[in-house]
Short mmCIF file of C-alpha atoms in Angstrom, two decimals:
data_model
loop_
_atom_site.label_atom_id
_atom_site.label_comp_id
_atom_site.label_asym_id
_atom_site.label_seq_id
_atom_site.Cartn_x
_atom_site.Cartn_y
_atom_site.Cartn_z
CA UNK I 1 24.28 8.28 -29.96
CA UNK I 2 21.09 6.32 -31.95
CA UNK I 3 22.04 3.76 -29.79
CA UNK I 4 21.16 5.46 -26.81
CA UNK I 5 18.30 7.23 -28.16
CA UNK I 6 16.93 4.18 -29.02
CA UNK I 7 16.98 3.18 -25.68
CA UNK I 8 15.55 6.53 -24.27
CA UNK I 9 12.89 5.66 -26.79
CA UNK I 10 12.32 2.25 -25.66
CA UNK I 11 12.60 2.91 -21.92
CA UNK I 12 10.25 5.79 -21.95
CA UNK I 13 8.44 5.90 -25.07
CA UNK I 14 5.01 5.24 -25.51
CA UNK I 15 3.51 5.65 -22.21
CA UNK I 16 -0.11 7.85 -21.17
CA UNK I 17 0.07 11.41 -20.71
CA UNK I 18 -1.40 10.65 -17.48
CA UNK I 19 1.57 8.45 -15.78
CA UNK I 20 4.18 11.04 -16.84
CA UNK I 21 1.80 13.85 -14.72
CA UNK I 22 1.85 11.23 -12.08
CA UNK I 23 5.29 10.46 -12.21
CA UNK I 24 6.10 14.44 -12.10
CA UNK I 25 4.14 14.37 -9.12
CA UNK I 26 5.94 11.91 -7.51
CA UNK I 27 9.31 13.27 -8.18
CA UNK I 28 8.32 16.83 -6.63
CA UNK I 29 6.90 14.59 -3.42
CA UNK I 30 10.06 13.10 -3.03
CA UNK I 31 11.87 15.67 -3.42
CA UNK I 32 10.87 17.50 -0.35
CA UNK I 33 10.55 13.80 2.01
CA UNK I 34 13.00 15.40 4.17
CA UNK I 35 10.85 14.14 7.43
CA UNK I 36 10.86 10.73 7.58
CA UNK I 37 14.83 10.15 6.53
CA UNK I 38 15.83 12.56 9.53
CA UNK I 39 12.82 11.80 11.78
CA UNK I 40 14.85 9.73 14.38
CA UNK I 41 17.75 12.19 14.53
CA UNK I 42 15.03 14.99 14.93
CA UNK I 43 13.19 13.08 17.78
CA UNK I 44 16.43 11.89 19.85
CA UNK I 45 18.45 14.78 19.14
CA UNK I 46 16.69 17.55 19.01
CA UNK I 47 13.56 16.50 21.15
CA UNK I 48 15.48 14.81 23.20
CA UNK I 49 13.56 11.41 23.33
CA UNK I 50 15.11 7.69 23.78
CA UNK I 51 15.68 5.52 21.11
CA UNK I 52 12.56 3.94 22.48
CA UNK I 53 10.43 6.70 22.60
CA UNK I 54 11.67 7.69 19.02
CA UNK I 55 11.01 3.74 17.98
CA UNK I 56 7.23 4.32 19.25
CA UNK I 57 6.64 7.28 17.55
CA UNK I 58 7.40 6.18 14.01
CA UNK I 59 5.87 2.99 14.95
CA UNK I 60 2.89 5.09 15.73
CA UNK I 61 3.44 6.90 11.47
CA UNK I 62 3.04 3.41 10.77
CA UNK I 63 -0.30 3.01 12.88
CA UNK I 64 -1.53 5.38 11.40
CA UNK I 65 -0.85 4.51 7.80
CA UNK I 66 -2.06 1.03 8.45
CA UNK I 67 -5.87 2.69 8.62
CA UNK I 68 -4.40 5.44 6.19
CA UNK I 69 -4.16 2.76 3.35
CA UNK I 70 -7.29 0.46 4.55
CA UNK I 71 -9.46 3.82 3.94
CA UNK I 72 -7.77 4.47 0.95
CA UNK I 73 -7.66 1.62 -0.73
CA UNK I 74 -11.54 1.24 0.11
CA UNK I 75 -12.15 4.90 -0.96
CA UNK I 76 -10.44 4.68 -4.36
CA UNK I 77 -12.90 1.67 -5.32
CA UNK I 78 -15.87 3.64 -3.95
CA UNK I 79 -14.99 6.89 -4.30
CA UNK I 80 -12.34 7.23 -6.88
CA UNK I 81 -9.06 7.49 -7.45
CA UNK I 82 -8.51 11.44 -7.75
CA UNK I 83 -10.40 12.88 -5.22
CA UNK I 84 -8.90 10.19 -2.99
CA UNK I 85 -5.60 11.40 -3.99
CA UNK I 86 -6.33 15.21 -3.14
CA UNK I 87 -8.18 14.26 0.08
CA UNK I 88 -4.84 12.48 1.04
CA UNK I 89 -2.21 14.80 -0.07
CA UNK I 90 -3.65 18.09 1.24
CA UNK I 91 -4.37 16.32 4.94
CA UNK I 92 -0.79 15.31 4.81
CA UNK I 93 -0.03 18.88 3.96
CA UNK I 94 -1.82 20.07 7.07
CA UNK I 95 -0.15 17.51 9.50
CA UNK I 96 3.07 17.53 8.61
CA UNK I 97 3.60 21.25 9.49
CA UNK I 98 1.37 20.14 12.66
CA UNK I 99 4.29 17.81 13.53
CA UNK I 100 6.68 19.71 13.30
CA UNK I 101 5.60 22.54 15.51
CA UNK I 102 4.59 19.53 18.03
CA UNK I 103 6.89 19.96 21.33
CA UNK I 104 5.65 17.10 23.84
CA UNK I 105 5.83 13.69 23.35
CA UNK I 106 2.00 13.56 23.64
CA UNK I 107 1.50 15.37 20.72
CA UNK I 108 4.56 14.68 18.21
CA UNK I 109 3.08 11.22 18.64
CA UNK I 110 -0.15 12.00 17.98
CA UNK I 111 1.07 13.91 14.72
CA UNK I 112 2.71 11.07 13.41
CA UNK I 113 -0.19 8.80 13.86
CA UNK I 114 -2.44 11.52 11.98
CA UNK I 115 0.23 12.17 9.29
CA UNK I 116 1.00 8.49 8.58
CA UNK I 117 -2.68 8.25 8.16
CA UNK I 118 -3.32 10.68 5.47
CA UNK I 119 0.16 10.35 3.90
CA UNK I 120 -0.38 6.89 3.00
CA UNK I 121 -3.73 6.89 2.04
CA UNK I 122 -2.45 8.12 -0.94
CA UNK I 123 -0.33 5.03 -1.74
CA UNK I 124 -3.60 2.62 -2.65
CA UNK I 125 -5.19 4.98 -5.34
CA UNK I 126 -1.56 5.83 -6.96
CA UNK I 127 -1.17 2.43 -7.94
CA UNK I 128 -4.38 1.84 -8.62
CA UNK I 129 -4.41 4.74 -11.01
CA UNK I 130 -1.33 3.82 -12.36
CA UNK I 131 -2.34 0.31 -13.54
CA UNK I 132 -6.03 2.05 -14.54
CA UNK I 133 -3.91 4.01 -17.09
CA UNK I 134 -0.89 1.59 -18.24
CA UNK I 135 -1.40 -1.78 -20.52
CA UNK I 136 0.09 -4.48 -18.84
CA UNK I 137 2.86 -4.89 -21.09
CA UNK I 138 4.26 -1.44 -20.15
CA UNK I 139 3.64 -1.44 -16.08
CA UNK I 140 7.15 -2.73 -15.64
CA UNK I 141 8.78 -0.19 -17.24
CA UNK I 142 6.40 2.43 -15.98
CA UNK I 143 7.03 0.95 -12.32
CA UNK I 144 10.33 1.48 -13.01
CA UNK I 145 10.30 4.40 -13.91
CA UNK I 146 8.12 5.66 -11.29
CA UNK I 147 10.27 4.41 -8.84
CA UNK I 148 13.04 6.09 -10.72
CA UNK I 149 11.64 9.07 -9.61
CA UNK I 150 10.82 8.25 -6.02
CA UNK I 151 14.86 7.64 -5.76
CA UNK I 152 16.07 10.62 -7.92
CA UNK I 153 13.93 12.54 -5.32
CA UNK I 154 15.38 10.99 -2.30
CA UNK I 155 18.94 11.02 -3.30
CA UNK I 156 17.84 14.45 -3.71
CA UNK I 157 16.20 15.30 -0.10
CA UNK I 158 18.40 13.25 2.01
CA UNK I 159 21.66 15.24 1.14
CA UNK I 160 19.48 18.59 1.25
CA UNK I 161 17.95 17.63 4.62
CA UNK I 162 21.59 16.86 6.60
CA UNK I 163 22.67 20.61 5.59
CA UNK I 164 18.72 22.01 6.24
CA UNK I 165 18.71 20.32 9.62
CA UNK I 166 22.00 21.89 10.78
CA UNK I 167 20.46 25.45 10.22
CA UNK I 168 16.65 24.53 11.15
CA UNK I 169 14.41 21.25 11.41
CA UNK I 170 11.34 23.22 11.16
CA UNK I 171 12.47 24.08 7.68
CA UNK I 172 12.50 20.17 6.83
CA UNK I 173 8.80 20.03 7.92
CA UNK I 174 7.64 23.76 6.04
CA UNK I 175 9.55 21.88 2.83
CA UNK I 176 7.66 18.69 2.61
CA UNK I 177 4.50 19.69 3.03
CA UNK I 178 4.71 22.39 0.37
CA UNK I 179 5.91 20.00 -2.20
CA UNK I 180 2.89 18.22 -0.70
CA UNK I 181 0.48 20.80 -1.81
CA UNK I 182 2.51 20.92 -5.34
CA UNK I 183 1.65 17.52 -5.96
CA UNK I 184 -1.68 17.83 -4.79
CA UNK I 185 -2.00 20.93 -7.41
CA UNK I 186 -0.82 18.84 -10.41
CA UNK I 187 -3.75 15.96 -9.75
CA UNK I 188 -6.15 18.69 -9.52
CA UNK I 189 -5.06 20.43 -12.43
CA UNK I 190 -3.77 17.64 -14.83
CA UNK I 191 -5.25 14.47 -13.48
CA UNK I 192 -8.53 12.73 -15.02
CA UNK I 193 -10.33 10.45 -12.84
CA UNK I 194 -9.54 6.73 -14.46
CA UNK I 195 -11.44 4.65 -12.37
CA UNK I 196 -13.89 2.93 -14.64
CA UNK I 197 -17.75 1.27 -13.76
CA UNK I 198 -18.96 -1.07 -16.57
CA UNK I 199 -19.76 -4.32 -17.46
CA UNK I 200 -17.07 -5.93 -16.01
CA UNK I 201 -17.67 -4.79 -12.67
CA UNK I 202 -21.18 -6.14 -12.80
CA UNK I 203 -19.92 -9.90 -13.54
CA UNK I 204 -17.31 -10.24 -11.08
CA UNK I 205 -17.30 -9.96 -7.41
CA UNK I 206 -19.80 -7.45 -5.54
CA UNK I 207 -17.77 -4.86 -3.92
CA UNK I 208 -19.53 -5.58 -0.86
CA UNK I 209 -17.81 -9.16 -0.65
CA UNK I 210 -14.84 -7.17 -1.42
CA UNK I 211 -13.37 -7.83 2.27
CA UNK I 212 -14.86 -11.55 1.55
CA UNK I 213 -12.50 -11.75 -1.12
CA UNK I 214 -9.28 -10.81 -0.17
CA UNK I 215 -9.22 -12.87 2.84
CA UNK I 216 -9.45 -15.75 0.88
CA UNK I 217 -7.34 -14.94 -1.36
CA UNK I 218 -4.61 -17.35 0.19
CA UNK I 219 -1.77 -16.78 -2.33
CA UNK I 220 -1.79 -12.61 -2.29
CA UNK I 221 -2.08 -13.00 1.50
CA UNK I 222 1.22 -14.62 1.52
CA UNK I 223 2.68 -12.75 -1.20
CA UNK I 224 1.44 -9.72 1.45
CA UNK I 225 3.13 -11.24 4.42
CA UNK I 226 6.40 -11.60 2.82
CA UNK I 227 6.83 -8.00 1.54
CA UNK I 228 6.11 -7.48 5.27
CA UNK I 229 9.27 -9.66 6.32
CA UNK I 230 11.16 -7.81 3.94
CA UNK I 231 9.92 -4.05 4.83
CA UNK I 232 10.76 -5.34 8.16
CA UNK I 233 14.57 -6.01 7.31
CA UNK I 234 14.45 -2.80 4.93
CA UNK I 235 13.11 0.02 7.06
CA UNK I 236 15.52 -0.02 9.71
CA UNK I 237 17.56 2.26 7.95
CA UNK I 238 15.35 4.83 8.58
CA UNK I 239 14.78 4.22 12.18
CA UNK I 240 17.71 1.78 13.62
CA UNK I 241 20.61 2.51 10.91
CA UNK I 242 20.52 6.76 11.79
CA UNK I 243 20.66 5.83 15.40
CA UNK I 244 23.67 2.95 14.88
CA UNK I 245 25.86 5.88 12.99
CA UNK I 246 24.90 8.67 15.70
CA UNK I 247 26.72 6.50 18.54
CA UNK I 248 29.83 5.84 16.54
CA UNK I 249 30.18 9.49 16.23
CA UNK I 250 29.01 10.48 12.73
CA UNK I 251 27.09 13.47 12.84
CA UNK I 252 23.06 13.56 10.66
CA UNK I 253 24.73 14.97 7.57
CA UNK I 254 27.27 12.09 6.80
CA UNK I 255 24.28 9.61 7.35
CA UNK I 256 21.93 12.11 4.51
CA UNK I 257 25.08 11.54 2.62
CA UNK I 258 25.38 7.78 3.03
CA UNK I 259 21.97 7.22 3.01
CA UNK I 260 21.84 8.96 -0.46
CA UNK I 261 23.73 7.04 -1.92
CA UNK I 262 20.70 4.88 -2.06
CA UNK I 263 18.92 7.01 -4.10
CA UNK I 264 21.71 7.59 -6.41
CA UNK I 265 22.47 3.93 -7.25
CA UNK I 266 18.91 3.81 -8.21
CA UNK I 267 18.68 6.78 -9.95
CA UNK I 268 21.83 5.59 -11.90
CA UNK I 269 21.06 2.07 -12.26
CA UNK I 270 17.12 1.38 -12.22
CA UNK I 271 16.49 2.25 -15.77
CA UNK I 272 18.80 -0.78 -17.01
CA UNK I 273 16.90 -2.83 -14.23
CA UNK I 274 13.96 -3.69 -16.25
CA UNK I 275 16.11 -5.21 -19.08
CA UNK I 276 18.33 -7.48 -17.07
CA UNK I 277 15.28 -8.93 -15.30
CA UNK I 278 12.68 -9.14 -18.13
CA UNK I 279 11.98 -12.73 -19.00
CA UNK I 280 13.61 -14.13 -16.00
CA UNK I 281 11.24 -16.00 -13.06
CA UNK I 282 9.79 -13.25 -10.70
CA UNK I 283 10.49 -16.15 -7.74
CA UNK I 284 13.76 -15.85 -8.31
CA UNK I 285 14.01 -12.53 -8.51
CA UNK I 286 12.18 -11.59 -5.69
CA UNK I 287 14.60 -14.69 -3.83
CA UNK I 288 17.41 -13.21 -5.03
CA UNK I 289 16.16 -9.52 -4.06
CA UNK I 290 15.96 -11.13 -0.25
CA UNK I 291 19.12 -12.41 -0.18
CA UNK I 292 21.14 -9.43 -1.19
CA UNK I 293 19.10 -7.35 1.38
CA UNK I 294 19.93 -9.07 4.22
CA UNK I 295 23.30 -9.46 3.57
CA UNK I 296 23.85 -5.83 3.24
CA UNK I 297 21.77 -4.90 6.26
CA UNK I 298 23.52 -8.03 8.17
CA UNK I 299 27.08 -6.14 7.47
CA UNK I 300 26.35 -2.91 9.26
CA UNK I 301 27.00 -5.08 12.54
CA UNK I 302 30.58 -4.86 11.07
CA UNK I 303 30.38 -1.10 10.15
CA UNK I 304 31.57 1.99 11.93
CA UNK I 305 32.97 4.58 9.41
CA UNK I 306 31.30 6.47 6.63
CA UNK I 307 32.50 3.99 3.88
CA UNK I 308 31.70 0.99 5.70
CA UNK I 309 28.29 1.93 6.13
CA UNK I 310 27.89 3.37 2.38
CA UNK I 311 29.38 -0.28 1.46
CA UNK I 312 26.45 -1.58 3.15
CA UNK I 313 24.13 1.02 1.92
CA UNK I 314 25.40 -0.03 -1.92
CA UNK I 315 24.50 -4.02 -1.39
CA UNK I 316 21.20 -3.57 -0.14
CA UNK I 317 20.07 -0.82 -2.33
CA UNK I 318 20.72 -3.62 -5.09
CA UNK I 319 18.29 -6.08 -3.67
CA UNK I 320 15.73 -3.27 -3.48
CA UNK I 321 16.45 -2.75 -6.86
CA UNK I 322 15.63 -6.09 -7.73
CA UNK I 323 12.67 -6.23 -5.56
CA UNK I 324 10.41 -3.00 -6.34
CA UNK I 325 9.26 -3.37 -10.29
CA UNK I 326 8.72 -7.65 -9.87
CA UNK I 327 6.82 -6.73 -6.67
CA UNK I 328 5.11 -3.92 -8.85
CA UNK I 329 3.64 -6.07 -11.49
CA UNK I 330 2.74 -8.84 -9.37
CA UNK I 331 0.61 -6.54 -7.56
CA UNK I 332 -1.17 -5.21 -10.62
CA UNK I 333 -1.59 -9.15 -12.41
CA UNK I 334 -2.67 -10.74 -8.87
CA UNK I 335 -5.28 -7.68 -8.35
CA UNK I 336 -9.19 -8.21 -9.51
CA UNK I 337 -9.78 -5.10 -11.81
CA UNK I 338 -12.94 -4.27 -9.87
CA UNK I 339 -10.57 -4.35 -6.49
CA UNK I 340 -7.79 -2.56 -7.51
CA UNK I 341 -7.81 0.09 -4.81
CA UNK I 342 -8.48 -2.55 -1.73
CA UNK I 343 -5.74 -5.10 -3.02
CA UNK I 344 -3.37 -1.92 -3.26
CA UNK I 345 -4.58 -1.14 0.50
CA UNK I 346 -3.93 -4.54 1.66
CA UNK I 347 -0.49 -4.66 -0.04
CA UNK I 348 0.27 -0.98 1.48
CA UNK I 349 -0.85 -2.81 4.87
CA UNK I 350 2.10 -4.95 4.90
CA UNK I 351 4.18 -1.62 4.60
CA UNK I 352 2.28 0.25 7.20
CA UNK I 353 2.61 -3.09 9.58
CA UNK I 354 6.10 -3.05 8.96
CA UNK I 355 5.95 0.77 9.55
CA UNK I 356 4.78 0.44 13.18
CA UNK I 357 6.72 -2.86 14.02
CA UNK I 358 10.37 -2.22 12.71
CA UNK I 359 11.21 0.50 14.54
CA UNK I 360 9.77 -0.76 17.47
CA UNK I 361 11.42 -4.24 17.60
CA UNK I 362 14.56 -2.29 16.13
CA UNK I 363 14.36 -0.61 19.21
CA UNK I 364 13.97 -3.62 21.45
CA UNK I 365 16.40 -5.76 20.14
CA UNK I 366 19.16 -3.06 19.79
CA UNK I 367 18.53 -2.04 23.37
CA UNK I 368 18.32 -5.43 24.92
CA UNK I 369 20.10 -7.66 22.66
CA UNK I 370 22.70 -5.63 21.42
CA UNK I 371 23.59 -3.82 17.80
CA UNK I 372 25.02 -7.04 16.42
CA UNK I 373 22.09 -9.28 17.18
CA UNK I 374 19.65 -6.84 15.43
CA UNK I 375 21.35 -6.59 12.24
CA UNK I 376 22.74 -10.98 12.14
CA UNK I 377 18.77 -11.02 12.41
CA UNK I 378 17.89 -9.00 9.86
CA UNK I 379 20.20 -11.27 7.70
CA UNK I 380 18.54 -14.45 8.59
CA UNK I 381 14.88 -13.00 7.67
CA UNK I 382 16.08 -12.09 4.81
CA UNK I 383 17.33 -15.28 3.96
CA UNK I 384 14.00 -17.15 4.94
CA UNK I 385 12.14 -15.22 2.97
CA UNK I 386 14.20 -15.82 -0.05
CA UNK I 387 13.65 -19.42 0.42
CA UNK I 388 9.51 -18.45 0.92
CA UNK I 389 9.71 -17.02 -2.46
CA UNK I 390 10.96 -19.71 -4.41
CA UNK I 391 8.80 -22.21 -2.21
CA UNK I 392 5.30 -20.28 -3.12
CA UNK I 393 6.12 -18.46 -6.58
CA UNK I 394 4.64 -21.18 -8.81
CA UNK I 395 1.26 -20.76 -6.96
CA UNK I 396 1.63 -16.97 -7.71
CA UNK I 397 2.03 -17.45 -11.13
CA UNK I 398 -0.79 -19.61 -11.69
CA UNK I 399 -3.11 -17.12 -10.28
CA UNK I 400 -1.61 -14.43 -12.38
CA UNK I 401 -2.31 -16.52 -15.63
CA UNK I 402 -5.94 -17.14 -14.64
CA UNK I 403 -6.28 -13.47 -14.04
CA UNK I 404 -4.98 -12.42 -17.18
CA UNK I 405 -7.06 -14.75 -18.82
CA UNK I 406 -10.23 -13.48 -17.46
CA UNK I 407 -9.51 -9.88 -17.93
CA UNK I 408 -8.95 -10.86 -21.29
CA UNK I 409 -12.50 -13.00 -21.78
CA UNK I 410 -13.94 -9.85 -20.68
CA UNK I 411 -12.05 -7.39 -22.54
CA UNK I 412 -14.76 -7.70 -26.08
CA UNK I 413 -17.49 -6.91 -23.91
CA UNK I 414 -15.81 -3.86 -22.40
CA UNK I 415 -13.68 -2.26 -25.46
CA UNK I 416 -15.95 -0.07 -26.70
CA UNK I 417 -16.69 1.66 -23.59
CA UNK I 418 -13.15 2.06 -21.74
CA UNK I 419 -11.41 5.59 -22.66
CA UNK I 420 -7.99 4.40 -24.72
CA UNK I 421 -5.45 7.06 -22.41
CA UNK I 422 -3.63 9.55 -24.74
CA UNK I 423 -0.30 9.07 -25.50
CA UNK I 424 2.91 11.03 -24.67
#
């Protein structure tokens, strides 16, 4: 028993009253994402679109967020982090039940371009707030644990959606964007803005060579374009994998059940994460993250029953695992302090990219090339980017070393003036 409470303590101790409002937040989002998990089923089943048609329209979510986390990533530095936040959440709100009351292809299209928009222009000044408000020696636990939540949610919604979608997919849409509002409520009501002006600003780059920067920023550019491979390989199991289950018969509530198992081996297993990984190189990590990924996604060509495909589920969902908090703190150590929000945009990009593109080629392959060839490919990307990672790492952690050593060069000048957050 003190064993485990001193791990308890250790795993969540210590951390700003802030994150843990955030991280509540988070949990009630997820909670309701009942939209995007089913949104293929609801377009080809119940809409009655082609897997093409259905490939274009949550191509077009990821459109959408592509601006959706440009703007917000640009309005978080300018603007600030909270009312950014609200801005994005209650828009989402709006379009979401817009969607889902959408009946020609016109306009569900044009509702998922909207909603991906303001849904993920949220994503930039989260994680932009949450490094604001965590010391550095904390954000991998507090990643962790924030993506903890995220999966505790979706186990969550995915098993609730299969049975809510049997009796009414309008309900799945009236759900999410209430929890939507609920999480907008708690950043209004609990949430200090924590983006911070000072000294440091004024010595390092303008924010109007902001754009300047970043695209010469040669090593986050390619740590940005392989998180895009691997959303690529990752996010077909929310637009290829429902589809690939639905012709061998299974019915949308065995894939919310398979598909939660995702979220359950997370929730289950992503608190211990952060131990077995700490110390180790993030290159390898992230390799070894790669790997694992595409050879679960490459089995589902061999898959055709509920276990088989909740095998495959299981040996991805550990790469992801491995992947999320080293991705998490690279992010924060490889971001300018004074360009927080815009390097959290352009990392969000590469999901957004992936967003439009995955279900689209998903789509293309499957239909032309055959089931098998998509998911053999998704194994071989995954394995090139593994050997990417170990190939460019060293350059990554370089730049994270002379980052941290300039934040720190400027940390005398700026201690007496940045708030300390409160602690839990």
């Amino acid at each position: 028993m003190r064993t485990m409470r001193s791990w308890f303590r250790d795993t969540t101790g210590g951390l700003p009253t802030t994150f843990w409002y955030l991280w509540s937040g988070t949990l009630i989002n997820r909670l309701g994402s009942f939209v995007l998990v089913f949104l293929a089923i609801y377009l080809t089943q119940e809409r009655g679109f082609s897997a093409s048609q259905a490939g274009l329209v949550i191509g077009l979510w990821g459109v959408g967020g592509a601006f959706g986390t440009t703007a917000g990533g640009t309005l978080a530095d300018r603007w600030g982090r909270r009312p950014t936040l609200l801005t994005a959440h209650v828009g989402a709100a709006a379009m979401m039940l817009a969607l889902g009351l959408a009946r020609d292809l016109w306009a569900v299209a044009l509702g998922a371009l909207l909603l991906g928009m303001f849904a993920e222009a949220a994503r930039p000044a989260f994680g932009a707030m949450m490094i604001d408000v965590v010391p550095a020696k904390d954000r991998l636990r507090a990643f962790s644990l924030n993506y903890w939540a995220i999966n505790l949610g979706f186990a969550c919604a995915a098993v609730l959606a299969g049975l809510a979608a049997q009796a009414n997919y309008l309900l799945l849409f009236v759900v999410d964007a209430a929890t939507m509002l609920i999480t907008a409520l708690i950043i209004f009501s609990k949430v200090p803005e924590t983006r911070q002006v000072g000294p440091a600003t004024a010595t390092r780059a303008a924010p109007r060579g902001a754009l300047r920067t970043i695209l010469t920023d040669r090593v986050y550019l390619g740590f940005v374009a392989l998180n895009l491979f691997a959303a690529l390989v990752f996010l077909q199991h929310i637009s290829m994998l429902p589809i690939a289950m639905g012709d061998d018969g299974l019915s949308p509530a065995t894939y919310g059940s398979v598909i939660a198992l995702n979220g359950i081996l997370i929730v289950v297993g992503q608190l211990f994460v952060p131990r077995l990984i700490r110390g180790r190189s993030r290159s390898h990590v992230l390799a070894l993250a790669s790997v694992v990924m595409g050879v679960g996604f490459g089995l589902t060509a061999f898959a055709g029953t509920p276990w088989f495909y909740g095998l495959t589920v299981l040996i991805w969902t550990v790469g992801e695992m491995l992947n999320s908090p080293s991705n998490s703190t690279l992010i924060a150590e490889l971001s300018p302090a004074e360009l927080r929000g815009r390097y959290q945009g352009v990392f969000s990009l590469s999901w957004q990219i992936a967003g439009a593109s995955a279900p689209i080629l998903g789509g293309l392959v499957r239909e032309h090339a055959g089931n098998d060839t998509l998911w053999y490919g998704c194994a071989a990307l995954g394995l090139l980017t593994a050997v990417a990672h170990l190939v460019s790492g060293p350059a990554r952690e370089r730049r994270a070393t002379a980052l941290r050593r300039s934040g720190e060069a400027l940390a005398p000048a700026t201690a007496t003036r940045a708030p300390q957050p409160a602690e839990a």
